[in-house]
Structure formats: structure tokens, C-alpha cells
Amino acid sequence: MKALKTLWATARRRPFRALYALGVCLLALTLVENFALDQALYAAGLLEEKTVTLADAGQYTLVNMENADGTLTSTTGDAQLLLQPGTLVRRLRLVARYDSEAGNEKDLYYHLPGFGYTPLLRVWPKARADGSVSYTLPRVAGRGLRLDLADTAGVAVELDAIVLNERPAWQQYFIPSAWQLFWLAALPGLAGCAVTLKREKGEDE
């Protein structure tokens, strides 16, 4: 009991240290939770590792794109591939080659009931060293996905594969994202300022 009182008194005197320590603990718990939950979903078969190619015609629909001998060509500035893989998707990797770097949007949209495809439900691509791009979706994402493959007409795309739910190396789960590091740096500092100002105001009164 005495140790808890001492810890509380120290936290009150040094709110910044206490809040940053709390932030680090919460971030660590979040990373562990993400790892554990994904492993449970893989084990239960709810996340299925799967590769979709152009030969799997029943799992996608082309919009404003023409398929000529395995090469997709955009016919307008809104070229889409609607994906219906029949499984939940947590990660997606696009393996494709473009005839030029111009007009390659490569945005991924997911669907929620009552929302449709909107910029609010968009996932930005992350370029990989092998030339492919990857996306990480929230767990609430629905099964229907939309890949915008080009934003100008006449873009030729050789689509080799769409890899779904590829298992990352276990250590990648414990590398914080840029956003997580940003909030870890910002939120405890702001909260510490608020606690300090409130305490000083109480002391003045």
C-alpha cells in the first residue's frame, strides 16, 4: 500500500513521465493484441491465405478495363477491379507491372454496409522493394474490395497476382507504425500539459 502511495505521489509530481510510460505500455499491449488476434483468426480459418489471378474470373469484375491476353487496359480515368474473394481480407498485395508510371492510382477501397465505396474507406498503398504494393485493411472491412488501377485512359497493366492475407514475419507485428509513434509522442505530452495546468490552477486558488 505504501509503495502504491509513493508511486502515485511520484506520478503527480512528474505527470509527463507517468503519461509517457502509460503510453508505451498501451502501445505494447496493442501490438501484442494485434499479433494474438491475427494468429487466432488464421488458426480459425477466418483469414485464408489466397492468390487471385486473372484466370479466377469468378472472383473479380473489371470496370472500365479491357482484358486482352492477360493485359488490362484502362478505357477511362476510373479503371477499377472489384474483388469478391469470398473471404475476409486483412492484407492485400498487388503484383502488377505498368507500361508507364503516369496515371497509376493503385488505391484500395473497402465496403461497409450503408457506406459504399467512399474516400473515407480508402487504404493507401505501400511500395515494396520487389515492385509490388501492399495494403493493410482494418478488421471491420467487408469482403467486397475495389482496386483503382489507373486514373487515366490507355494505361496498360500486366496483373500477375493479388495475394490475400499473406502472413507477415512475426517480428513485423511489433514494429510501431508511423501514426502510432506520432500519437505516442503527441498525446502524453498534451495530456501532461493539461494535468500540469490544472494542478497549477488548483494551487493558485
Tab-separated table of C-alpha atoms in Angstrom, residues 54-198:
chain	number	residue	atom	x	y	z
A	54	LEU	CA	-6.871	-13.073	-63.934
A	55	ALA	CA	-7.712	-16.736	-64.540
A	56	ASP	CA	-10.008	-16.641	-61.484
A	57	ALA	CA	-12.713	-14.773	-63.362
A	58	GLY	CA	-15.428	-15.573	-60.812
A	59	GLN	CA	-13.672	-13.648	-58.058
A	60	TYR	CA	-13.427	-10.238	-59.671
A	61	THR	CA	-15.191	-7.862	-62.038
A	62	LEU	CA	-13.464	-5.359	-64.301
A	63	VAL	CA	-14.934	-1.872	-64.624
A	64	ASN	CA	-13.666	0.426	-67.375
A	65	MET	CA	-10.875	-2.024	-68.174
A	66	GLU	CA	-10.386	-4.404	-71.074
A	67	ASN	CA	-8.551	-7.721	-70.786
A	68	ALA	CA	-6.575	-8.672	-73.880
A	69	ASP	CA	-4.457	-11.810	-73.475
A	70	GLY	CA	-3.686	-11.079	-69.819
A	71	THR	CA	-3.003	-7.364	-70.236
A	72	LEU	CA	-5.541	-4.956	-68.754
A	73	THR	CA	-6.011	-1.590	-70.438
A	74	SER	CA	-7.975	1.241	-68.872
A	75	THR	CA	-10.688	2.715	-71.082
A	76	THR	CA	-11.465	5.742	-68.866
A	77	GLY	CA	-9.915	7.609	-65.962
A	78	ASP	CA	-11.827	5.457	-63.487
A	79	ALA	CA	-10.447	1.952	-64.045
A	80	GLN	CA	-11.471	-0.480	-61.323
A	81	LEU	CA	-11.146	-4.103	-60.302
A	82	LEU	CA	-13.956	-5.200	-57.970
A	83	LEU	CA	-12.766	-8.130	-55.872
A	84	GLN	CA	-15.088	-10.716	-54.331
A	85	PRO	CA	-12.683	-13.325	-52.934
A	86	GLY	CA	-15.227	-14.969	-50.615
A	87	THR	CA	-13.043	-14.455	-47.548
A	88	LEU	CA	-12.217	-11.743	-45.085
A	89	VAL	CA	-9.179	-9.764	-46.158
A	90	ARG	CA	-6.731	-8.263	-43.686
A	91	ARG	CA	-3.795	-7.785	-46.065
A	92	LEU	CA	-3.592	-7.491	-49.809
A	93	ARG	CA	-0.541	-7.382	-52.069
A	94	LEU	CA	-0.805	-6.300	-55.696
A	95	VAL	CA	1.780	-7.766	-58.066
A	96	ALA	CA	1.486	-5.868	-61.350
A	97	ARG	CA	3.581	-4.147	-63.997
A	98	TYR	CA	2.584	-0.900	-65.666
A	99	ASP	CA	3.626	0.357	-69.082
A	100	SER	CA	4.393	3.760	-67.525
A	101	GLU	CA	4.473	5.434	-64.130
A	102	ALA	CA	1.863	8.034	-65.118
A	103	GLY	CA	-1.754	7.558	-64.116
A	104	ASN	CA	-1.164	4.722	-61.649
A	105	GLU	CA	-3.515	5.410	-58.760
A	106	LYS	CA	-3.482	1.996	-57.035
A	107	ASP	CA	-5.871	2.954	-54.243
A	108	LEU	CA	-7.858	0.300	-52.404
A	109	TYR	CA	-11.381	0.873	-51.086
A	110	TYR	CA	-13.317	-1.400	-48.774
A	111	HIS	CA	-17.050	-1.613	-48.294
A	112	LEU	CA	-19.181	-1.211	-45.180
A	113	PRO	CA	-22.984	-1.594	-45.119
A	114	GLY	CA	-24.661	1.732	-45.774
A	115	PHE	CA	-21.465	3.467	-46.898
A	116	GLY	CA	-20.498	2.038	-50.269
A	117	TYR	CA	-17.080	2.955	-51.628
A	118	THR	CA	-16.081	6.396	-50.374
A	119	PRO	CA	-12.761	8.221	-49.752
A	120	LEU	CA	-13.416	7.686	-46.036
A	121	LEU	CA	-12.929	3.935	-46.557
A	122	ARG	CA	-9.703	4.117	-48.540
A	123	VAL	CA	-6.383	2.360	-47.880
A	124	TRP	CA	-3.191	3.857	-49.271
A	125	PRO	CA	-0.627	1.599	-50.993
A	126	LYS	CA	2.777	0.875	-49.542
A	127	ALA	CA	5.532	0.223	-52.082
A	128	ARG	CA	7.727	-2.830	-51.540
A	129	ALA	CA	11.289	-3.491	-52.635
A	130	ASP	CA	10.179	-6.151	-55.146
A	131	GLY	CA	7.978	-3.663	-57.017
A	132	SER	CA	4.667	-4.883	-55.626
A	133	VAL	CA	2.449	-2.773	-53.391
A	134	SER	CA	0.736	-3.836	-50.191
A	135	TYR	CA	-2.280	-2.719	-48.179
A	136	THR	CA	-3.362	-3.390	-44.607
A	137	LEU	CA	-7.104	-3.191	-44.036
A	138	PRO	CA	-8.955	-2.682	-40.759
A	139	ARG	CA	-10.593	-5.790	-39.350
A	140	VAL	CA	-14.021	-4.223	-39.843
A	141	ALA	CA	-13.556	-4.152	-43.623
A	142	GLY	CA	-16.128	-6.112	-45.588
A	143	ARG	CA	-15.458	-8.798	-48.140
A	144	GLY	CA	-16.100	-6.525	-51.141
A	145	LEU	CA	-12.979	-4.600	-52.200
A	146	ARG	CA	-12.282	-2.150	-55.016
A	147	LEU	CA	-8.858	-1.611	-56.529
A	148	ASP	CA	-8.482	1.537	-58.599
A	149	LEU	CA	-5.748	0.520	-61.006
A	150	ALA	CA	-5.448	3.661	-63.147
A	151	ASP	CA	-6.744	7.226	-63.225
A	152	THR	CA	-6.193	7.907	-66.925
A	153	ALA	CA	-7.324	6.094	-70.059
A	154	GLY	CA	-4.940	3.942	-72.081
A	155	VAL	CA	-2.850	2.611	-69.191
A	156	ALA	CA	-1.701	-0.998	-69.758
A	157	VAL	CA	-1.370	-3.214	-66.686
A	158	GLU	CA	0.090	-6.713	-66.579
A	159	LEU	CA	-1.544	-8.090	-63.442
A	160	ASP	CA	0.348	-11.142	-62.191
A	161	ALA	CA	-1.433	-11.749	-58.893
A	162	ILE	CA	-3.430	-10.344	-56.000
A	163	VAL	CA	-2.124	-12.024	-52.853
A	164	LEU	CA	-4.568	-12.073	-49.940
A	165	ASN	CA	-3.837	-12.445	-46.223
A	166	GLU	CA	-0.140	-13.099	-46.670
A	167	ARG	CA	1.351	-13.863	-43.261
A	168	PRO	CA	3.911	-11.250	-42.246
A	169	ALA	CA	7.023	-12.228	-40.313
A	170	TRP	CA	6.135	-12.333	-36.607
A	171	GLN	CA	8.556	-9.520	-35.727
A	172	GLN	CA	6.743	-7.116	-38.059
A	173	TYR	CA	3.797	-7.133	-35.660
A	174	PHE	CA	5.971	-5.444	-33.056
A	175	ILE	CA	7.204	-2.567	-35.218
A	176	PRO	CA	5.017	0.500	-34.491
A	177	SER	CA	3.564	2.343	-37.449
A	178	ALA	CA	4.368	5.996	-38.125
A	179	TRP	CA	0.936	7.006	-36.866
A	180	GLN	CA	1.336	5.024	-33.652
A	181	LEU	CA	4.684	6.690	-32.978
A	182	PHE	CA	3.175	10.102	-33.732
A	183	TRP	CA	0.351	9.650	-31.242
A	184	LEU	CA	2.744	8.192	-28.684
A	185	ALA	CA	4.827	11.351	-28.981
A	186	ALA	CA	1.904	13.798	-29.035
A	187	LEU	CA	-0.868	12.563	-26.754
A	188	PRO	CA	1.039	12.032	-23.479
A	189	GLY	CA	2.669	15.444	-23.864
A	190	LEU	CA	-0.684	17.158	-24.402
A	191	ALA	CA	-2.248	15.263	-21.502
A	192	GLY	CA	0.736	16.124	-19.301
A	193	CYS	CA	0.322	19.814	-20.120
A	194	ALA	CA	-3.368	19.638	-19.215
A	195	VAL	CA	-2.634	17.889	-15.907
A	196	THR	CA	0.103	20.386	-15.037
A	197	LEU	CA	-2.050	23.428	-15.862
A	198	LYS	CA	-4.959	22.065	-13.868
